[in-house]
C-alpha cells in the first residue's frame, strides 16, 4: 500500500495498517466528511467540491494517532433538489431538522436490485425500468457531477468485455442456463455476485416486462420453469405486463402445474391484467 509505505517514512513509531474500499462495515462517508473531503448531498452521497460524488472512498486504518483535519461543514447543495425530483421510486426525502439527508432505503432501486433477497414490491417494478443492478440517477443529475465527474484511469474500474452491456434477452438466457456455481464463476471478481443468480435473474425478468416486447416472451416462458420461485414469480409478472396471447397461454398452462403458493398468486394476478388490443395483435 503506497499510502501506508509513505506514512511509515513520516512517523517515528512502527505502523501497521489495513485498507478498506467498500469491503468492511465502516461508514466511510462520515469519516470522509470529518476529514474535510466533502459534504453529504441530498442524495445521501458524499460530494467533493472538486470531484462530485462518482468515486469510491478508500480508507486506511492505522494503529498510531495522527493529526486531524477540519471537517467539511458547508452544505453546498443549496436549494437544488434535482436528485429528489429524479428518483423514480421517491426514495430521497430531503433533509431532517438537523440538516442530515433522508432516504427510505426500502424504496431505493440500488437496494431493491442488489441487497433485497425477496420479491420486488409491485409498486416499484415499473419504476425500475431496465435497471438490473443498481441505480445512479441521483448522481447522474447532480450538478456537481455534471461539472466535475470524469472517466477514471484506474485499471480496476475498466469495463470487462464479457460483461459490457449484453442484451437483456441474451443475459436472461445465459442465466437460465447456469446454476449458482456457474453464476459465481461467470461473475468472479465482480460485485454483481452480491445479487446472486436468483436476484439478478429476478431483476432481468422485471426489466423484460417493462420492455414489453414480444421478443421477450419465449425467454420469460422458459423462466416460468426455473428452479427458483423468486424467478418464476417475476417471470409471471413480466408476462402479464406483455399480455400477448402467447404470454397469457403460457401463464394459464403454468397455473395448472405450479406448486408454490406465492408463485401461483403472481400468475393469477398476471392473468387478471387486461391486455390492450395492441398487446393481443402482437401475440
CSV table of C-alpha atoms in Angstrom, one decimal:
chain,number,residue,atom,x,y,z
A,1,UNK,CA,0.0,0.0,0.0
A,2,UNK,CA,1.6,3.2,-1.2
A,3,UNK,CA,0.0,5.4,1.4
A,4,UNK,CA,1.0,3.1,4.3
A,5,UNK,CA,4.5,3.0,3.0
A,6,UNK,CA,4.6,6.8,2.8
A,7,UNK,CA,3.3,7.1,6.3
A,8,UNK,CA,5.9,4.7,7.6
A,9,UNK,CA,8.5,7.1,6.4
A,10,UNK,CA,7.0,10.1,8.1
A,11,UNK,CA,6.2,8.8,11.6
A,12,UNK,CA,8.7,7.7,14.3
A,13,UNK,CA,6.7,4.8,15.5
A,14,UNK,CA,6.3,1.5,13.7
A,15,UNK,CA,3.0,1.5,12.0
A,16,UNK,CA,0.5,-1.2,10.9
A,17,UNK,CA,-2.4,-0.6,8.6
A,18,UNK,CA,-5.4,-2.1,6.9
A,19,UNK,CA,-7.1,-0.8,3.8
A,20,UNK,CA,-10.8,-0.8,3.0
A,21,UNK,CA,-12.6,0.1,-0.2
A,22,UNK,CA,-16.3,-0.8,0.2
A,23,UNK,CA,-15.2,-4.0,1.9
A,24,UNK,CA,-16.0,-3.6,5.6
A,25,UNK,CA,-18.7,-2.4,8.0
A,26,UNK,CA,-17.4,1.2,8.2
A,27,UNK,CA,-19.3,4.4,7.4
A,28,UNK,CA,-16.7,5.8,5.1
A,29,UNK,CA,-18.8,8.8,4.2
A,30,UNK,CA,-19.0,10.1,7.8
A,31,UNK,CA,-15.2,9.7,8.2
A,32,UNK,CA,-14.6,11.5,4.9
A,33,UNK,CA,-16.8,14.4,5.9
A,34,UNK,CA,-15.0,14.6,9.2
A,35,UNK,CA,-11.7,14.6,7.3
A,36,UNK,CA,-12.8,17.6,5.2
A,37,UNK,CA,-13.3,15.8,1.9
A,38,UNK,CA,-16.9,17.0,1.3
A,39,UNK,CA,-20.5,17.2,2.5
A,40,UNK,CA,-23.5,14.9,2.5
A,41,UNK,CA,-25.7,15.7,-0.5
A,42,UNK,CA,-29.4,15.4,-0.6
A,43,UNK,CA,-28.8,12.1,-2.5
A,44,UNK,CA,-27.0,10.9,0.7
A,45,UNK,CA,-23.7,10.7,-1.2
A,46,UNK,CA,-20.5,12.4,-0.1
A,47,UNK,CA,-19.9,15.2,-2.6
A,48,UNK,CA,-16.4,16.6,-3.1
A,49,UNK,CA,-16.4,20.2,-4.2
A,50,UNK,CA,-13.8,19.5,-6.9
A,51,UNK,CA,-14.8,16.0,-7.9
A,52,UNK,CA,-18.5,15.4,-7.4
A,53,UNK,CA,-19.6,12.0,-6.0
A,54,UNK,CA,-18.9,9.4,-8.6
A,55,UNK,CA,-16.0,7.7,-6.8
A,56,UNK,CA,-15.1,5.1,-4.2
A,57,UNK,CA,-13.9,6.1,-0.8
A,58,UNK,CA,-10.7,4.4,0.2
A,59,UNK,CA,-9.9,4.0,3.9
A,60,UNK,CA,-6.7,3.2,5.7
A,61,UNK,CA,-6.9,2.1,9.3
A,62,UNK,CA,-3.7,2.6,11.2
A,63,UNK,CA,-2.6,1.9,14.8
A,64,UNK,CA,-1.0,5.3,15.6
A,65,UNK,CA,-2.6,8.7,16.3
A,66,UNK,CA,-2.2,11.3,13.5
A,67,UNK,CA,-3.1,15.0,13.3
A,68,UNK,CA,-6.7,15.5,12.2
A,69,UNK,CA,-8.1,17.9,9.5
A,70,UNK,CA,-11.1,20.2,10.0
A,71,UNK,CA,-14.4,18.7,9.0
A,72,UNK,CA,-16.3,20.0,6.0
A,73,UNK,CA,-19.2,22.0,7.5
A,74,UNK,CA,-20.8,23.6,4.5
A,75,UNK,CA,-23.9,22.3,2.7
A,76,UNK,CA,-23.3,23.3,-1.0
A,77,UNK,CA,-26.5,21.7,-2.3
A,78,UNK,CA,-28.3,24.9,-1.6
A,79,UNK,CA,-31.8,24.9,-3.0
A,80,UNK,CA,-31.1,22.3,-5.6
A,81,UNK,CA,-33.4,19.2,-5.5
A,82,UNK,CA,-32.6,17.6,-8.8
A,83,UNK,CA,-31.8,14.2,-7.2
A,84,UNK,CA,-35.1,14.2,-5.2
A,85,UNK,CA,-37.2,15.1,-8.3
A,86,UNK,CA,-35.4,12.5,-10.5
A,87,UNK,CA,-35.6,9.5,-8.1
A,88,UNK,CA,-38.1,7.1,-9.8
A,89,UNK,CA,-39.3,5.5,-6.6
A,90,UNK,CA,-39.4,8.5,-4.3
A,91,UNK,CA,-36.6,7.1,-2.1
A,92,UNK,CA,-35.0,10.5,-1.4
A,93,UNK,CA,-36.8,12.6,1.3
A,94,UNK,CA,-34.8,15.8,1.6
A,95,UNK,CA,-33.2,16.7,4.9
A,96,UNK,CA,-34.3,16.4,8.5
A,97,UNK,CA,-34.3,19.1,11.1
A,98,UNK,CA,-30.5,18.8,11.7
A,99,UNK,CA,-29.8,19.0,8.0
A,100,UNK,CA,-29.0,15.3,7.5
A,101,UNK,CA,-30.2,13.8,4.2
A,102,UNK,CA,-33.1,11.4,4.5
A,103,UNK,CA,-33.7,8.2,2.4
A,104,UNK,CA,-36.2,5.4,2.6
A,105,UNK,CA,-33.8,2.6,1.6
A,106,UNK,CA,-36.7,0.2,1.1
A,107,UNK,CA,-37.6,2.2,-2.0
A,108,UNK,CA,-34.1,2.6,-3.4
A,109,UNK,CA,-33.5,0.8,-6.7
A,110,UNK,CA,-30.0,0.0,-5.7
A,111,UNK,CA,-31.2,-1.7,-2.6
A,112,UNK,CA,-34.0,-3.5,-4.3
A,113,UNK,CA,-31.9,-4.9,-7.1
A,114,UNK,CA,-28.8,-5.8,-5.1
A,115,UNK,CA,-29.3,-6.4,-1.4
A,116,UNK,CA,-33.0,-7.2,-1.3
A,117,UNK,CA,-33.5,-11.0,-1.3
A,118,UNK,CA,-37.2,-11.4,-1.7
A,119,UNK,CA,-39.8,-10.2,-4.3
A,120,UNK,CA,-39.6,-6.7,-5.5
A,121,UNK,CA,-42.7,-4.9,-4.3
A,122,UNK,CA,-45.3,-4.5,-7.1
A,123,UNK,CA,-45.4,-0.7,-6.6
A,124,UNK,CA,-41.8,-0.3,-7.6
A,125,UNK,CA,-41.5,-2.8,-10.5
A,126,UNK,CA,-42.5,-0.5,-13.3
A,127,UNK,CA,-40.4,2.4,-11.9
A,128,UNK,CA,-37.3,0.2,-12.0
A,129,UNK,CA,-37.4,0.3,-15.9
A,130,UNK,CA,-34.4,-1.6,-17.3
A,131,UNK,CA,-32.1,-1.2,-14.3
A,132,UNK,CA,-31.0,-4.7,-13.4
A,133,UNK,CA,-28.2,-3.9,-11.0
A,134,UNK,CA,-28.2,-0.7,-9.0
A,135,UNK,CA,-29.2,2.9,-10.0
A,136,UNK,CA,-27.2,6.1,-10.3
A,137,UNK,CA,-29.9,8.5,-11.3
A,138,UNK,CA,-29.4,10.6,-8.2
A,139,UNK,CA,-25.8,11.0,-9.1
A,140,UNK,CA,-26.2,11.5,-12.8
A,141,UNK,CA,-28.5,14.5,-12.4
A,142,UNK,CA,-26.3,16.1,-9.7
A,143,UNK,CA,-24.8,19.4,-11.0
A,144,UNK,CA,-21.6,18.7,-9.2
A,145,UNK,CA,-21.1,15.5,-11.2
A,146,UNK,CA,-22.2,17.2,-14.4
A,147,UNK,CA,-19.4,19.8,-13.8
A,148,UNK,CA,-16.6,17.7,-12.3
A,149,UNK,CA,-17.1,14.0,-12.9
A,150,UNK,CA,-14.9,12.3,-15.4
A,151,UNK,CA,-13.7,8.9,-16.5
A,152,UNK,CA,-11.2,7.2,-14.2
A,153,UNK,CA,-7.9,5.9,-15.4
A,154,UNK,CA,-7.8,3.2,-12.7
A,155,UNK,CA,-7.4,-0.2,-14.3
A,156,UNK,CA,-9.7,-1.9,-11.8
A,157,UNK,CA,-12.7,0.2,-12.9
A,158,UNK,CA,-12.4,-0.7,-16.6
A,159,UNK,CA,-15.3,-2.5,-18.2
A,160,UNK,CA,-14.9,-6.2,-18.6
A,161,UNK,CA,-15.6,-7.1,-22.2
A,162,UNK,CA,-17.6,-10.2,-21.4
A,163,UNK,CA,-19.9,-8.1,-19.1
A,164,UNK,CA,-20.2,-5.0,-21.3
A,165,UNK,CA,-23.9,-4.3,-21.9
A,166,UNK,CA,-25.4,-7.7,-23.1
A,167,UNK,CA,-28.9,-7.6,-24.4
A,168,UNK,CA,-31.4,-8.4,-21.7
A,169,UNK,CA,-32.8,-11.5,-23.5
A,170,UNK,CA,-29.3,-12.8,-24.1
A,171,UNK,CA,-28.4,-12.2,-20.4
A,172,UNK,CA,-31.6,-14.0,-19.3
A,173,UNK,CA,-30.9,-17.0,-21.5
A,174,UNK,CA,-27.3,-17.2,-20.1
A,175,UNK,CA,-28.5,-17.0,-16.5
A,176,UNK,CA,-31.2,-19.6,-17.1
A,177,UNK,CA,-28.6,-22.0,-18.5
A,178,UNK,CA,-26.3,-21.9,-15.4
A,179,UNK,CA,-26.7,-22.7,-11.7
A,180,UNK,CA,-25.4,-20.7,-8.7
A,181,UNK,CA,-22.0,-22.3,-9.1
A,182,UNK,CA,-21.9,-21.2,-12.7
A,183,UNK,CA,-23.1,-17.8,-11.8
A,184,UNK,CA,-20.3,-17.3,-9.3
A,185,UNK,CA,-17.8,-18.4,-11.9
A,186,UNK,CA,-19.3,-16.1,-14.5
A,187,UNK,CA,-19.1,-13.1,-12.2
A,188,UNK,CA,-15.9,-13.9,-10.5
A,189,UNK,CA,-14.2,-10.8,-9.1
A,190,UNK,CA,-17.3,-8.8,-9.9
A,191,UNK,CA,-19.6,-7.0,-7.4
A,192,UNK,CA,-22.6,-8.4,-9.3
A,193,UNK,CA,-22.1,-11.6,-7.3
A,194,UNK,CA,-23.8,-9.8,-4.4
A,195,UNK,CA,-27.2,-10.1,-6.1
A,196,UNK,CA,-26.9,-13.9,-6.5
A,197,UNK,CA,-28.2,-15.7,-9.6
A,198,UNK,CA,-31.9,-15.7,-8.5
A,199,UNK,CA,-31.7,-12.0,-7.6
A,200,UNK,CA,-30.1,-10.9,-10.9
A,201,UNK,CA,-32.5,-13.1,-12.9
A,202,UNK,CA,-35.4,-11.6,-11.0
A,203,UNK,CA,-34.3,-8.2,-12.0
A,204,UNK,CA,-33.8,-9.1,-15.6
A,205,UNK,CA,-37.4,-10.5,-15.7
A,206,UNK,CA,-38.7,-7.2,-14.4
A,207,UNK,CA,-36.7,-5.3,-17.0
A,208,UNK,CA,-38.1,-7.6,-19.8
A,209,UNK,CA,-41.6,-7.0,-18.5
A,210,UNK,CA,-41.0,-3.2,-18.6
A,211,UNK,CA,-39.6,-3.5,-22.1
A,212,UNK,CA,-42.9,-5.1,-23.1
A,213,UNK,CA,-41.7,-6.7,-26.3
A,214,UNK,CA,-43.0,-9.9,-27.8
A,215,UNK,CA,-39.3,-10.8,-28.3
A,216,UNK,CA,-39.0,-11.5,-24.6
A,217,UNK,CA,-41.9,-13.9,-24.3
A,218,UNK,CA,-40.0,-17.1,-25.2
A,219,UNK,CA,-37.3,-16.4,-22.7
A,220,UNK,CA,-39.8,-15.4,-19.9
A,221,UNK,CA,-41.8,-18.6,-20.6
A,222,UNK,CA,-38.6,-20.5,-20.1
A,223,UNK,CA,-38.1,-18.6,-16.8
A,224,UNK,CA,-41.5,-19.8,-15.7
A,225,UNK,CA,-39.9,-23.2,-15.3
A,226,UNK,CA,-36.8,-22.1,-13.4
A,227,UNK,CA,-35.9,-23.9,-10.2
A,228,UNK,CA,-36.2,-20.7,-8.1
A,229,UNK,CA,-39.7,-19.5,-7.1
A,230,UNK,CA,-38.3,-15.9,-7.0
A,231,UNK,CA,-37.5,-16.1,-10.7
A,232,UNK,CA,-40.8,-17.8,-11.7
A,233,UNK,CA,-42.9,-15.2,-9.8
A,234,UNK,CA,-41.2,-12.3,-11.6
A,235,UNK,CA,-41.3,-14.0,-14.9
A,236,UNK,CA,-45.1,-14.4,-14.4
A,237,UNK,CA,-45.4,-10.7,-13.7
A,238,UNK,CA,-43.4,-9.8,-16.8
A,239,UNK,CA,-45.6,-12.0,-19.0
A,240,UNK,CA,-48.6,-10.3,-17.5
A,241,UNK,CA,-47.2,-6.9,-18.4
A,242,UNK,CA,-46.6,-8.1,-22.0
A,243,UNK,CA,-50.1,-9.5,-22.2
A,244,UNK,CA,-50.0,-11.2,-25.6
A,245,UNK,CA,-52.0,-14.3,-26.4
A,246,UNK,CA,-48.8,-16.4,-26.2
A,247,UNK,CA,-47.8,-14.9,-22.9
A,248,UNK,CA,-51.3,-15.5,-21.3
A,249,UNK,CA,-51.4,-19.0,-22.7
A,250,UNK,CA,-48.1,-19.8,-21.0
A,251,UNK,CA,-49.4,-18.3,-17.8
A,252,UNK,CA,-52.6,-20.3,-17.9
A,253,UNK,CA,-50.7,-23.5,-18.5
A,254,UNK,CA,-48.2,-22.8,-15.7
A,255,UNK,CA,-51.0,-22.2,-13.3
A,256,UNK,CA,-52.1,-25.8,-13.6
A,257,UNK,CA,-48.7,-27.2,-12.6
A,258,UNK,CA,-47.2,-24.6,-10.3
A,259,UNK,CA,-47.0,-25.8,-6.7
A,260,UNK,CA,-45.6,-22.8,-4.9
A,261,UNK,CA,-48.5,-20.7,-3.4
A,262,UNK,CA,-46.6,-17.4,-3.8
A,263,UNK,CA,-45.9,-18.1,-7.5
A,264,UNK,CA,-49.4,-19.2,-8.0
A,265,UNK,CA,-50.6,-15.8,-6.7
A,266,UNK,CA,-48.3,-14.0,-9.0
A,267,UNK,CA,-49.5,-16.0,-12.0
A,268,UNK,CA,-53.2,-15.4,-11.1
A,269,UNK,CA,-52.6,-11.7,-10.7
A,270,UNK,CA,-50.8,-11.5,-14.0
A,271,UNK,CA,-53.7,-13.2,-15.7
A,272,UNK,CA,-56.1,-10.6,-14.2
A,273,UNK,CA,-54.3,-7.8,-16.1
A,274,UNK,CA,-56.5,-6.8,-19.1
A,275,UNK,CA,-54.3,-6.8,-22.2
A,276,UNK,CA,-54.6,-3.9,-24.7
A,277,UNK,CA,-55.6,-4.5,-28.3
A,278,UNK,CA,-52.1,-3.8,-29.3
A,279,UNK,CA,-50.8,-6.5,-27.0
A,280,UNK,CA,-53.2,-9.0,-28.5
A,281,UNK,CA,-52.3,-8.1,-32.0
A,282,UNK,CA,-48.6,-8.6,-31.1
A,283,UNK,CA,-49.2,-12.1,-29.9
